[in-house]
């Protein structure tokens, strides 16, 4: 956990819970890290390989709200080492995340890599920008050929990130990943079927000669 992440997460209540449960070393590590975290190449590569993430916002009534966001791998772009962005697609017309950030711009993301059992948490401030107002941003976030209609840009100003441990992440695979893994088996089965057919034809021919 980065110092900044812990700094944000370790509220007085959290610190009390840590102390009560013998995690005092965790709260002692926090406190002096005021600069936002900066993404390294490892985080950038991880983020740009994802085809979905879960994003929490906070409602004006204090409720956490989580929405799933999805698109082609890499739709969440690393714009620089403290800025992320993605196109907000037209959808269910509820605008809950958008409405929430108008009052409180804090968001929490969790990005999952199920096959490799890795996950990354991100804390950021998120702003909505009109795509028409920033042609360069629009070009970076727009996904040519993707069926969804982008309504605006959502830009995240990173505060902190945290890599989690792999425990309890069940490996899951996309259709494409499964297809790549079974392709050699399918070829092998096809070759064996062809060989089997040829052998049967050969054996059938020999039986006909003998009878
Ligand atoms: C037909 C349809 C397609 C959608 N496609 C996507 C999509 O590809 N990616 C995505 O993140 N949201 C997509 N959404 C949008 C989400 O359902 C939702 O509207 C959006 O994430 C905003 O949710 P919120 O109001 O809960 O914040 C789609 C919605 C509909 C109805």
XYZ file of N, CA, C and O and ligand atoms in Angstrom:
875
model
N 0.849 -1.197 0.000
C 0.000 0.000 0.000
C 0.880 1.241 0.000
O 1.844 1.329 0.760
N 0.564 2.211 -0.879
C 1.374 3.426 -0.886
C 1.029 4.261 0.349
O -0.056 4.144 0.923
N 1.975 5.121 0.733
C 1.746 5.979 1.893
C 0.537 6.865 1.689
O -0.248 7.090 2.605
N 0.367 7.346 0.449
C -0.745 8.237 0.166
C -2.084 7.508 0.281
O -3.057 8.050 0.804
N -2.111 6.273 -0.217
C -3.350 5.495 -0.146
C -3.741 5.294 1.317
O -4.892 5.490 1.713
N -2.758 4.936 2.102
C -3.024 4.693 3.522
C -3.440 5.983 4.215
O -4.313 5.993 5.081
N -2.816 7.071 3.788
C -3.135 8.374 4.354
C -4.618 8.688 4.172
O -5.274 9.200 5.078
N -5.132 8.377 2.983
C -6.544 8.659 2.699
C -7.448 7.645 3.399
O -8.473 8.011 3.973
N -7.040 6.377 3.334
C -7.917 5.319 3.845
C -7.954 5.268 5.370
O -8.972 4.893 5.959
N -6.845 5.666 5.986
C -6.756 5.484 7.438
C -7.393 6.664 8.180
O -6.714 7.517 8.747
N -8.705 6.698 8.145
C -9.472 7.698 8.901
C -9.366 7.362 10.392
O -8.903 6.265 10.749
N -9.809 8.252 11.257
C -9.729 7.927 12.689
C -10.406 6.599 13.035
O -9.863 5.812 13.816
N -11.559 6.347 12.436
C -12.250 5.081 12.716
C -11.449 3.881 12.245
O -11.391 2.849 12.925
N -10.817 4.029 11.086
C -9.999 2.931 10.546
C -8.781 2.715 11.435
O -8.418 1.576 11.774
N -8.154 3.811 11.838
C -6.979 3.692 12.730
C -7.355 3.010 14.036
O -6.606 2.181 14.551
N -8.539 3.357 14.549
C -8.984 2.735 15.802
C -9.181 1.236 15.593
O -8.790 0.424 16.441
N -9.777 0.880 14.437
C -9.993 -0.547 14.144
C -8.658 -1.263 13.983
O -8.490 -2.401 14.445
N -7.685 -0.585 13.342
C -6.358 -1.191 13.171
C -5.696 -1.410 14.533
O -5.142 -2.477 14.806
N -5.796 -0.386 15.364
C -5.168 -0.504 16.698
C -5.838 -1.613 17.495
O -5.171 -2.424 18.139
N -7.174 -1.668 17.414
C -7.909 -2.679 18.179
C -7.584 -4.090 17.700
O -7.735 -5.051 18.445
N -7.130 -4.178 16.440
C -6.848 -5.499 15.881
C -5.359 -5.756 15.675
O -4.966 -6.623 14.898
N -4.548 -4.953 16.355
C -3.107 -5.217 16.359
C -2.389 -4.820 15.097
O -1.332 -5.362 14.791
N -2.929 -3.871 14.312
C -2.264 -3.432 13.076
C -1.639 -2.061 13.253
O -1.644 -1.265 12.326
N -1.145 -1.787 14.400
C -0.663 -0.437 14.694
C 0.431 0.012 13.738
O 0.522 1.177 13.395
N 1.245 -0.952 13.264
C 2.324 -0.596 12.339
C 1.784 0.053 11.075
O 2.388 0.924 10.504
N 0.557 -0.367 10.631
C -0.040 0.210 9.424
C -0.329 1.693 9.623
O 0.016 2.514 8.793
N -0.954 2.057 10.741
C -1.294 3.469 10.930
C -0.043 4.306 11.144
O 0.004 5.461 10.747
N 1.002 3.703 11.696
C 2.233 4.457 11.913
C 2.948 4.787 10.607
O 3.689 5.744 10.527
N 2.676 3.968 9.558
C 3.361 4.200 8.284
C 2.799 5.409 7.541
O 3.390 5.919 6.625
N 1.598 5.834 7.928
C 0.912 6.871 7.166
C 1.207 8.268 7.709
O 1.777 8.431 8.757
N 0.800 9.300 6.959
C 0.747 10.617 7.569
C 1.528 11.710 6.891
O 1.124 12.853 6.943
N 2.628 11.411 6.191
C 3.467 12.496 5.703
C 3.504 12.576 4.185
O 4.284 13.286 3.604
N 2.617 11.853 3.518
C 2.681 11.731 2.066
C 1.587 12.586 1.442
O 0.503 12.114 1.154
N 1.827 13.848 1.216
C 0.757 14.731 0.741
C 0.657 14.770 -0.776
O -0.379 15.121 -1.322
N 1.733 14.428 -1.489
C 1.699 14.452 -2.955
C 0.893 13.270 -3.479
O 0.963 12.185 -2.920
N 0.135 13.480 -4.580
C -0.552 12.320 -5.187
C 0.472 11.267 -5.619
O 1.610 11.607 -5.963
N 0.033 10.023 -5.601
C 0.871 8.953 -6.157
C 1.063 9.200 -7.650
O 0.239 9.851 -8.298
N 2.137 8.628 -8.188
C 2.380 8.693 -9.630
C 2.402 7.271 -10.172
O 3.054 6.400 -9.594
N 1.704 7.090 -11.291
C 1.668 5.762 -11.899
C 3.013 5.456 -12.535
O 3.615 6.327 -13.170
N 3.465 4.234 -12.379
C 4.679 3.796 -13.066
C 4.247 2.983 -14.297
O 3.056 2.762 -14.525
N 5.226 2.520 -15.042
C 4.931 1.703 -16.217
C 4.141 0.457 -15.867
O 3.299 0.010 -16.656
N 4.374 -0.096 -14.685
C 3.668 -1.327 -14.290
C 2.174 -1.057 -14.143
O 1.344 -1.832 -14.643
N 1.827 0.056 -13.488
C 0.402 0.374 -13.325
C -0.208 0.730 -14.691
O -1.326 0.306 -15.013
N 0.527 1.510 -15.491
C -0.012 1.932 -16.787
C -0.305 0.710 -17.671
O -1.370 0.623 -18.296
N 0.626 -0.234 -17.706
C 0.423 -1.432 -18.540
C -0.775 -2.231 -18.036
O -1.582 -2.731 -18.835
N -0.898 -2.341 -16.730
C -2.018 -3.084 -16.133
C -3.345 -2.409 -16.492
O -4.289 -3.056 -16.947
N -3.409 -1.090 -16.298
C -4.649 -0.341 -16.549
C -5.042 -0.459 -18.020
O -6.204 -0.704 -18.347
N -4.080 -0.322 -18.918
C -4.402 -0.289 -20.346
C -4.677 -1.673 -20.918
O -5.086 -1.786 -22.072
N -4.517 -2.704 -20.112
C -4.892 -4.049 -20.563
C -6.303 -4.437 -20.096
O -6.827 -5.475 -20.503
N -6.915 -3.622 -19.273
C -8.217 -3.988 -18.698
C -9.364 -3.690 -19.674
O -9.333 -2.700 -20.391
N -10.390 -4.563 -19.639
C -11.584 -4.304 -20.442
C -12.775 -3.932 -19.561
O -13.895 -3.810 -20.068
N -12.541 -3.775 -18.268
C -13.623 -3.330 -17.387
C -13.046 -2.930 -16.045
O -11.894 -3.238 -15.736
N -13.853 -2.234 -15.290
C -13.491 -1.923 -13.894
C -14.770 -1.589 -13.144
O -15.838 -1.395 -13.751
N -14.674 -1.552 -11.847
C -15.791 -1.155 -10.992
C -15.434 0.205 -10.408
O -14.293 0.415 -9.990
N -16.416 1.102 -10.419
C -16.149 2.458 -9.958
C -17.183 2.869 -8.923
O -18.389 2.818 -9.183
N -16.690 3.288 -7.755
C -17.578 3.764 -6.691
C -17.556 5.278 -6.654
O -16.501 5.905 -6.775
N -18.753 5.849 -6.505
C -18.887 7.275 -6.218
C -19.628 7.374 -4.890
O -20.039 6.356 -4.315
N -19.792 8.603 -4.405
C -20.476 8.798 -3.125
C -21.666 9.724 -3.365
O -21.512 10.799 -3.948
N -22.834 9.317 -2.908
C -24.023 10.149 -3.125
C -24.068 11.296 -2.114
O -23.370 11.270 -1.097
N -24.900 12.264 -2.406
C -25.050 13.390 -1.473
C -25.608 12.947 -0.136
O -25.478 13.654 0.863
N -26.271 11.784 -0.111
C -26.807 11.281 1.153
C -25.822 10.333 1.842
O -26.162 9.676 2.816
N -24.602 10.282 1.286
C -23.548 9.510 1.956
C -23.465 8.054 1.552
O -22.617 7.320 2.051
N -24.345 7.611 0.635
C -24.306 6.209 0.218
C -23.221 5.982 -0.819
O -23.120 6.752 -1.781
N -22.463 4.903 -0.657
C -21.563 4.527 -1.749
C -22.394 3.967 -2.897
O -23.469 3.380 -2.672
N -21.941 4.200 -4.119
C -22.641 3.696 -5.300
C -21.591 3.107 -6.227
O -20.606 3.773 -6.562
N -21.808 1.875 -6.654
C -20.819 1.218 -7.525
C -21.450 0.905 -8.874
O -22.554 0.370 -8.935
N -20.729 1.244 -9.925
C -21.168 0.913 -11.286
C -20.029 0.157 -11.976
O -18.851 0.372 -11.671
N -20.411 -0.749 -12.848
C -19.436 -1.477 -13.663
C -19.256 -0.711 -14.963
O -20.233 -0.264 -15.558
N -18.024 -0.531 -15.374
C -17.734 0.110 -16.659
C -16.981 -0.883 -17.532
O -16.064 -1.563 -17.042
N -17.341 -0.936 -18.783
C -16.688 -1.894 -19.671
C -16.503 -1.336 -21.057
O -17.179 -0.376 -21.452
N -15.588 -1.921 -21.792
C -15.306 -1.505 -23.170
C -14.189 -2.360 -23.718
O -13.760 -3.330 -23.079
N -13.675 -2.004 -24.886
C -12.532 -2.758 -25.425
C -11.320 -2.587 -24.503
O -11.195 -1.535 -23.856
N -10.461 -3.596 -24.449
C -9.271 -3.501 -23.583
C -8.533 -2.201 -23.874
O -8.317 -1.853 -25.038
N -8.214 -1.466 -22.823
C -7.490 -0.209 -22.988
C -8.391 1.005 -23.069
O -7.900 2.111 -23.282
N -9.712 0.830 -22.864
C -10.610 2.000 -22.977
C -10.377 2.988 -21.842
O -10.654 4.172 -21.987
N -9.854 2.514 -20.725
C -9.436 3.432 -19.654
C -7.988 3.810 -19.960
O -7.086 2.972 -19.917
N -7.797 5.065 -20.318
C -6.488 5.508 -20.808
C -5.672 6.158 -19.690
O -6.222 6.910 -18.881
N -4.377 5.920 -19.723
C -3.453 6.639 -18.847
C -2.994 7.863 -19.632
O -2.237 7.750 -20.590
N -3.493 9.030 -19.238
C -3.184 10.264 -19.989
C -1.820 10.815 -19.591
O -1.099 11.369 -20.408
N -1.491 10.697 -18.328
C -0.122 10.948 -17.846
C 0.005 10.260 -16.495
O -0.917 9.550 -16.086
N 1.093 10.475 -15.797
C 1.330 9.638 -14.614
C 0.411 9.938 -13.428
O 0.393 9.175 -12.457
N -0.395 11.005 -13.534
C -1.388 11.248 -12.477
C -2.797 11.470 -13.051
O -3.680 11.926 -12.319
N -2.990 11.164 -14.330
C -4.302 11.425 -14.945
C -4.760 10.229 -15.776
O -3.996 9.684 -16.577
N -6.014 9.860 -15.573
C -6.636 8.786 -16.343
C -7.884 9.347 -17.008
O -8.410 10.379 -16.563
N -8.377 8.676 -18.025
C -9.603 9.146 -18.641
C -10.293 8.052 -19.414
O -9.653 7.096 -19.867
N -11.614 8.183 -19.518
C -12.372 7.270 -20.370
C -13.615 7.979 -20.884
O -14.045 8.991 -20.326
N -14.146 7.446 -21.979
C -15.362 8.011 -22.561
C -16.558 7.458 -21.801
O -16.649 6.254 -21.572
N -17.449 8.366 -21.408
C -18.673 7.964 -20.697
C -19.729 7.669 -21.749
O -20.179 8.563 -22.453
N -20.094 6.383 -21.857
C -21.010 5.990 -22.928
C -22.463 6.239 -22.564
O -22.846 6.103 -21.410
N -23.259 6.568 -23.575
C -24.709 6.687 -23.352
C -25.228 5.330 -22.905
O -24.857 4.295 -23.457
N -26.070 5.353 -21.867
C -26.509 4.064 -21.345
C -27.909 4.084 -20.805
O -28.844 4.391 -21.549
N -28.014 3.819 -19.501
C -29.339 3.625 -18.915
C -30.036 4.945 -18.582
O -31.125 4.942 -18.043
N -29.416 6.064 -18.893
C -29.980 7.403 -18.690
C -30.279 7.696 -17.219
O -31.112 8.530 -16.913
N -29.584 7.036 -16.314
C -29.790 7.327 -14.884
C -28.822 8.401 -14.397
O -29.114 9.116 -13.461
N -27.637 8.432 -14.971
C -26.617 9.451 -14.666
C -26.296 9.523 -13.171
O -26.130 10.613 -12.619
N -26.238 8.372 -12.551
C -26.002 8.356 -11.103
C -24.550 8.738 -10.790
O -24.299 9.621 -9.955
N -23.591 8.104 -11.478
C -22.178 8.449 -11.217
C -21.941 9.922 -11.542
O -21.288 10.642 -10.775
N -22.482 10.366 -12.672
C -22.292 11.759 -13.102
C -22.895 12.720 -12.073
O -22.271 13.728 -11.704
N -24.086 12.422 -11.609
C -24.733 13.267 -10.606
C -23.967 13.263 -9.300
O -23.808 14.311 -8.656
N -23.468 12.098 -8.931
C -22.720 12.017 -7.666
C -21.458 12.872 -7.695
O -21.158 13.562 -6.715
N -20.717 12.846 -8.809
C -19.447 13.597 -8.811
C -19.677 15.103 -8.859
O -18.769 15.882 -8.558
N -20.886 15.538 -9.214
C -21.175 16.981 -9.197
C -21.114 17.505 -7.765
O -20.748 18.661 -7.536
N -21.483 16.665 -6.812
C -21.477 17.098 -5.414
C -20.201 16.665 -4.689
O -19.729 17.348 -3.782
N -19.677 15.529 -5.067
C -18.466 14.996 -4.421
C -17.673 14.277 -5.509
O -18.132 13.257 -6.037
N -16.527 14.815 -5.857
C -15.806 14.283 -7.024
C -14.906 13.088 -6.694
O -14.144 12.631 -7.536
N -15.021 12.565 -5.479
C -14.164 11.424 -5.114
C -14.694 10.126 -5.724
O -15.881 9.833 -5.617
N -13.776 9.356 -6.312
C -14.141 8.041 -6.841
C -13.112 7.009 -6.384
O -11.961 7.349 -6.103
N -13.579 5.771 -6.288
C -12.689 4.637 -6.011
C -12.908 3.607 -7.100
O -14.049 3.278 -7.437
N -11.815 3.127 -7.679
C -11.901 2.113 -8.741
C -11.232 0.836 -8.255
O -10.234 0.901 -7.511
N -11.770 -0.273 -8.681
C -11.029 -1.524 -8.537
C -10.969 -2.178 -9.912
O -11.982 -2.302 -10.594
N -9.735 -2.510 -10.313
C -9.478 -3.106 -11.631
C -8.987 -4.518 -11.407
O -8.041 -4.728 -10.641
N -9.632 -5.477 -12.080
C -9.317 -6.886 -11.859
C -8.623 -7.508 -13.065
O -9.046 -7.292 -14.201
N -7.594 -8.284 -12.780
C -6.979 -9.162 -13.788
C -7.179 -10.568 -13.250
O -6.356 -11.054 -12.457
N -8.285 -11.195 -13.634
C -8.632 -12.504 -13.063
C -7.648 -13.612 -13.447
O -7.230 -14.374 -12.574
N -7.233 -13.716 -14.730
C -6.331 -14.833 -15.069
C -5.040 -14.800 -14.248
O -4.541 -15.837 -13.827
N -4.505 -13.596 -14.046
C -3.228 -13.483 -13.319
C -3.417 -13.168 -11.841
O -2.440 -12.961 -11.123
N -4.655 -13.131 -11.416
C -5.017 -12.931 -10.009
C -4.343 -11.679 -9.444
O -3.663 -11.714 -8.430
N -4.555 -10.565 -10.148
C -4.018 -9.287 -9.676
C -5.144 -8.264 -9.627
O -6.106 -8.352 -10.396
N -5.027 -7.316 -8.748
C -6.036 -6.255 -8.686
C -5.384 -4.959 -8.252
O -4.417 -4.942 -7.477
N -5.916 -3.882 -8.776
C -5.377 -2.549 -8.496
C -6.524 -1.657 -8.034
O -7.578 -1.614 -8.682
N -6.315 -0.980 -6.931
C -7.310 -0.014 -6.437
C -6.799 1.390 -6.721
O -5.600 1.655 -6.586
N -7.722 2.257 -7.066
C -7.360 3.646 -7.392
C -8.303 4.592 -6.652
O -9.526 4.366 -6.625
N -7.750 5.633 -6.071
C -8.539 6.725 -5.489
C -8.244 7.970 -6.308
O -7.071 8.276 -6.572
N -9.295 8.676 -6.712
C -9.087 9.830 -7.597
C -10.223 10.830 -7.432
O -11.264 10.526 -6.853
N -9.975 12.026 -7.960
C -11.044 13.008 -8.138
C -11.432 12.932 -9.613
O -10.553 12.915 -10.484
N -12.741 12.907 -9.873
C -13.172 12.742 -11.271
C -13.958 13.964 -11.744
O -14.811 14.477 -11.027
N -13.643 14.398 -12.951
C -14.391 15.520 -13.547
C -14.949 15.101 -14.898
O -14.346 14.289 -15.620
N -16.122 15.660 -15.213
C -16.735 15.425 -16.524
C -16.359 16.574 -17.431
O -16.418 17.739 -17.025
N -15.959 16.257 -18.670
C -15.632 17.294 -19.653
C -16.379 17.002 -20.940
O -16.479 15.837 -21.345
N -16.839 18.075 -21.582
C -17.508 17.893 -22.874
C -16.475 17.451 -23.899
O -15.380 18.039 -23.970
N -16.789 16.432 -24.669
C -15.849 15.962 -25.696
C -15.609 17.048 -26.738
O -14.513 17.172 -27.283
N -16.635 17.876 -26.970
C -16.512 18.930 -27.991
C -15.554 20.042 -27.537
O -15.068 20.811 -28.357
N -15.271 20.105 -26.228
C -14.437 21.193 -25.702
C -12.946 20.890 -25.812
O -12.117 21.791 -25.650
N -12.598 19.652 -26.069
C -11.181 19.281 -26.053
C -10.945 18.201 -27.120
O -11.102 17.004 -26.844
N -10.589 18.656 -28.308
C -10.460 17.734 -29.446
C -9.363 16.695 -29.200
O -9.502 15.525 -29.561
N -8.278 17.130 -28.545
C -7.163 16.218 -28.296
C -7.588 15.103 -27.335
O -7.334 13.918 -27.571
N -8.288 15.506 -26.269
C -8.778 14.522 -25.289
C -9.780 13.584 -25.962
O -9.717 12.358 -25.776
N -10.695 14.167 -26.739
C -11.705 13.348 -27.421
C -11.034 12.311 -28.317
O -11.426 11.145 -28.344
N -9.975 12.737 -29.023
C -9.275 11.800 -29.914
C -8.621 10.675 -29.120
O -8.587 9.529 -29.561
N -8.119 11.002 -27.941
C -7.446 9.970 -27.143
C -8.433 8.983 -26.515
O -8.096 7.832 -26.282
N -9.658 9.465 -26.230
C -10.617 8.603 -25.521
C -11.607 7.907 -26.443
O -12.205 6.898 -26.055
N -11.796 8.431 -27.621
C -12.794 7.846 -28.522
C -12.288 6.502 -29.041
O -11.100 6.339 -29.309
N -13.200 5.553 -29.159
C -12.822 4.192 -29.548
C -13.428 3.897 -30.910
O -14.617 3.559 -30.995
N -12.642 4.057 -31.978
C -13.210 3.858 -33.312
C -13.778 2.450 -33.450
O -13.147 1.478 -33.041
N -14.981 2.379 -33.974
C -15.585 1.070 -34.224
C -16.344 0.488 -33.053
O -17.059 -0.500 -33.211
N -16.206 1.092 -31.857
C -16.933 0.539 -30.702
C -18.382 0.981 -30.783
O -18.694 2.115 -31.118
N -19.298 0.040 -30.457
C -20.723 0.267 -30.716
C -21.360 1.331 -29.821
O -22.413 1.866 -30.153
N -20.738 1.654 -28.666
C -21.386 2.572 -27.721
C -21.138 4.031 -28.102
O -20.141 4.363 -28.728
N -22.074 4.887 -27.698
C -22.019 6.320 -28.055
C -21.409 7.128 -26.900
O -21.991 7.186 -25.816
N -20.223 7.729 -27.099
C -19.638 8.513 -25.995
C -20.401 9.821 -25.787
O -20.680 10.525 -26.746
N -20.758 10.105 -24.551
C -21.509 11.341 -24.245
C -20.611 12.441 -23.698
O -20.916 13.612 -23.806
N -19.532 12.029 -23.035
C -18.617 13.012 -22.432
C -17.326 12.301 -22.064
O -17.254 11.071 -22.121
N -16.328 13.084 -21.681
C -15.084 12.506 -21.161
C -15.149 12.532 -19.638
O -15.612 13.516 -19.050
N -14.700 11.458 -19.028
C -14.548 11.449 -17.570
C -13.043 11.382 -17.293
O -12.364 10.453 -17.741
N -12.547 12.402 -16.626
C -11.110 12.533 -16.384
C -10.851 12.339 -14.890
O -11.511 12.973 -14.054
N -9.921 11.447 -14.594
C -9.625 11.131 -13.197
C -8.261 11.700 -12.816
O -7.264 11.431 -13.501
N -8.244 12.465 -11.751
C -6.999 13.010 -11.225
C -6.590 12.125 -10.043
O -7.240 12.136 -8.991
N -5.537 11.380 -10.282
C -5.124 10.355 -9.322
C -4.725 10.954 -7.979
O -4.025 11.964 -7.919
N -5.179 10.314 -6.929
C -4.665 10.617 -5.590
C -3.749 9.496 -5.121
O -2.662 9.754 -4.649
N -4.215 8.259 -5.259
C -3.422 7.143 -4.726
C -3.822 5.845 -5.406
O -4.925 5.722 -5.943
N -2.897 4.901 -5.387
C -3.231 3.553 -5.864
C -2.673 2.530 -4.902
O -1.805 2.829 -4.083
N -3.200 1.314 -5.024
C -2.780 0.238 -4.128
C -2.936 -1.092 -4.846
O -4.015 -1.381 -5.374
N -1.881 -1.863 -4.891
C -1.948 -3.234 -5.412
C -2.402 -4.142 -4.277
O -1.865 -4.048 -3.171
N -3.370 -4.988 -4.559
C -3.839 -5.931 -3.539
C -3.215 -7.302 -3.718
O -2.746 -7.636 -4.804
N -3.318 -8.096 -2.680
C -2.790 -9.469 -2.747
C -3.757 -10.348 -3.572
O -4.923 -10.011 -3.738
N -3.255 -11.460 -4.107
C -4.084 -12.284 -4.998
C -5.069 -13.211 -4.276
O -5.850 -13.908 -4.938
N -5.044 -13.173 -2.974
C -5.835 -14.165 -2.240
C -7.325 -14.081 -2.610
O -7.882 -12.994 -2.711
N -7.924 -15.231 -2.776
C -9.360 -15.375 -3.049
C -9.790 -14.831 -4.414
O -10.982 -14.641 -4.641
N -8.855 -14.531 -5.305
C -9.254 -14.174 -6.673
C -9.289 -15.469 -7.478
O -8.265 -16.114 -7.668
N -10.475 -15.835 -7.923
C -10.613 -17.038 -8.745
C -10.192 -16.695 -10.171
O -10.703 -15.726 -10.729
N -9.262 -17.456 -10.744
C -8.917 -17.160 -12.143
C -10.145 -17.332 -13.044
O -10.849 -18.328 -12.963
N -10.451 -16.331 -13.833
C -11.553 -16.387 -14.809
C -10.993 -15.904 -16.135
O -10.095 -15.064 -16.145
N -11.572 -16.399 -17.214
C -10.988 -16.121 -18.526
C -12.050 -15.619 -19.492
O -13.201 -16.063 -19.445
N -11.665 -14.727 -20.368
C -12.594 -14.240 -21.382
C -12.729 -15.297 -22.487
O -11.899 -16.209 -22.611
N -13.742 -15.108 -23.312
C -13.952 -16.009 -24.453
C -12.692 -16.058 -25.324
O -12.255 -17.119 -25.749
N -12.069 -14.880 -25.550
C -10.874 -14.812 -26.401
C -9.709 -15.568 -25.757
O -8.959 -16.270 -26.441
N -9.549 -15.411 -24.449
C -8.458 -16.106 -23.761
C -8.664 -17.615 -23.798
O -7.713 -18.385 -24.005
N -9.915 -18.047 -23.630
C -10.200 -19.491 -23.678
C -9.959 -20.006 -25.096
O -9.358 -21.063 -25.294
N -10.389 -19.220 -26.066
C -10.220 -19.631 -27.466
C -8.731 -19.817 -27.784
O -8.340 -20.807 -28.405
N -7.905 -18.878 -27.322
C -6.457 -18.979 -27.585
C -5.875 -20.216 -26.910
O -5.015 -20.899 -27.467
N -6.371 -20.525 -25.695
C -5.823 -21.674 -24.960
C -6.237 -23.000 -25.591
O -5.466 -23.962 -25.586
N -7.481 -23.057 -26.127
C -7.936 -24.352 -26.656
C -7.630 -24.536 -28.146
O -7.785 -25.640 -28.662
N -7.161 -23.479 -28.810
C -6.895 -23.587 -30.254
C -5.940 -24.745 -30.578
O -6.217 -25.540 -31.497
N -4.804 -24.903 -29.849
C -3.918 -26.032 -30.169
C -4.606 -27.380 -29.937
O -4.375 -28.338 -30.693
N -5.481 -27.445 -28.921
C -6.185 -28.709 -28.658
C -7.172 -29.010 -29.795
O -7.298 -30.164 -30.226
N -7.841 -27.954 -30.265
C -8.788 -28.153 -31.374
C -8.064 -28.641 -32.630
O -8.539 -29.538 -33.319
N -6.867 -28.058 -32.886
C -6.101 -28.498 -34.058
C -5.677 -29.954 -33.902
O -5.727 -30.738 -34.853
N -5.255 -30.290 -32.696
C -4.799 -31.667 -32.431
C -5.956 -32.656 -32.605
O -5.800 -33.716 -33.207
N -7.144 -32.275 -32.092
C -8.320 -33.147 -32.236
C -8.655 -33.323 -33.717
O -8.921 -34.435 -34.183
N -8.611 -32.223 -34.472
C -8.924 -32.295 -35.910
C -7.937 -33.223 -36.622
O -8.330 -34.047 -37.463
N -6.635 -33.103 -36.246
C -5.613 -33.957 -36.882
C -5.859 -35.424 -36.531
O -5.769 -36.306 -37.401
N -6.190 -35.670 -35.261
C -6.438 -37.053 -34.833
C -7.691 -37.620 -35.500
O -7.722 -38.800 -35.861
N -8.721 -36.789 -35.642
C -9.948 -37.239 -36.317
C -9.660 -37.611 -37.773
O -10.151 -38.631 -38.269
N -8.840 -36.780 -38.412
C -8.501 -37.055 -39.818
C -7.709 -38.360 -39.911
O -7.962 -39.207 -40.783
N -6.771 -38.511 -38.977
C -5.950 -39.727 -38.966
C -6.828 -40.953 -38.707
O -6.695 -41.985 -39.362
N -7.754 -40.786 -37.748
C -8.654 -41.880 -37.395
C -9.513 -42.285 -38.596
O -9.688 -43.480 -38.886
N -9.998 -41.265 -39.296
C -10.839 -41.524 -40.476
C -10.041 -42.274 -41.551
O -10.527 -43.245 -42.135
N -8.790 -41.830 -41.726
C -7.937 -42.472 -42.731
C -7.657 -43.923 -42.348
O -7.718 -44.831 -43.195
N -7.400 -44.142 -41.051
C -7.120 -45.515 -40.590
C -8.349 -46.407 -40.752
O -8.250 -47.561 -41.136
N -9.535 -45.836 -40.430
C -10.779 -46.604 -40.583
C -11.002 -46.980 -42.055
O -11.392 -48.115 -42.357
N -10.746 -45.983 -42.908
C -10.940 -46.243 -44.355
C -9.985 -47.338 -44.813
O -10.364 -48.256 -45.553
N -8.752 -47.234 -44.283
C -7.728 -48.233 -44.641
C -8.151 -49.620 -44.131
O -8.107 -50.602 -44.866
N -8.617 -49.670 -42.848
C -9.029 -50.950 -42.253
C -10.229 -51.509 -42.997
O -10.323 -52.715 -43.254
N -11.178 -50.645 -43.369
C -12.373 -51.064 -44.122
C -11.975 -51.682 -45.454
O -12.495 -52.711 -45.868
N -11.001 -51.063 -46.110
C -10.519 -51.559 -47.396
C -9.894 -52.940 -47.244
O -10.139 -53.833 -48.059
N -9.110 -53.112 -46.145
C -8.451 -54.413 -45.934
C -9.481 -55.500 -45.668
O -9.384 -56.616 -46.158
N -10.555 -55.165 -44.872
C -11.615 -56.139 -44.584
C -12.287 -56.583 -45.875
O -12.574 -57.755 -46.072
N -12.540 -55.600 -46.760
C -13.204 -55.919 -48.029
C -12.362 -56.886 -48.854
O -12.881 -57.817 -49.470
N -11.047 -56.714 -48.826
C -10.153 -57.605 -49.568
C -10.175 -59.021 -48.987
O -10.216 -60.011 -49.707
N -10.228 -59.108 -47.613
C -10.187 -60.409 -46.942
C -11.491 -61.205 -47.107
O -11.471 -62.422 -47.116
N -12.654 -60.482 -47.206
C -13.941 -61.198 -47.192
C -14.312 -61.758 -48.592
O -13.672 -61.526 -49.569
C -27.413 -0.571 -24.574
C -26.415 -0.097 -23.552
C -25.055 -0.273 -23.797
C -24.103 0.168 -22.875
N -22.782 -0.054 -23.106
C -21.870 0.312 -22.155
C -20.509 0.014 -22.346
O -20.099 -0.569 -23.341
N -19.648 0.390 -21.363
C -20.057 1.030 -20.236
O -19.231 1.334 -19.373
N -21.340 1.341 -20.056
C -22.260 0.990 -20.969
N -23.572 1.259 -20.777
C -23.909 2.233 -19.736
C -24.227 1.746 -18.387
O -25.348 0.886 -18.371
C -24.605 2.954 -17.512
O -25.571 3.705 -18.146
C -23.455 3.857 -17.273
O -22.395 3.074 -16.807
C -23.828 4.941 -16.259
O -24.269 4.369 -15.100
P -24.685 5.173 -13.811
O -25.879 6.019 -14.125
O -25.055 4.071 -12.854
O -23.505 5.954 -13.368
C -24.521 0.811 -21.672
C -25.896 0.944 -21.449
C -26.826 0.514 -22.359
C -28.295 0.693 -22.040
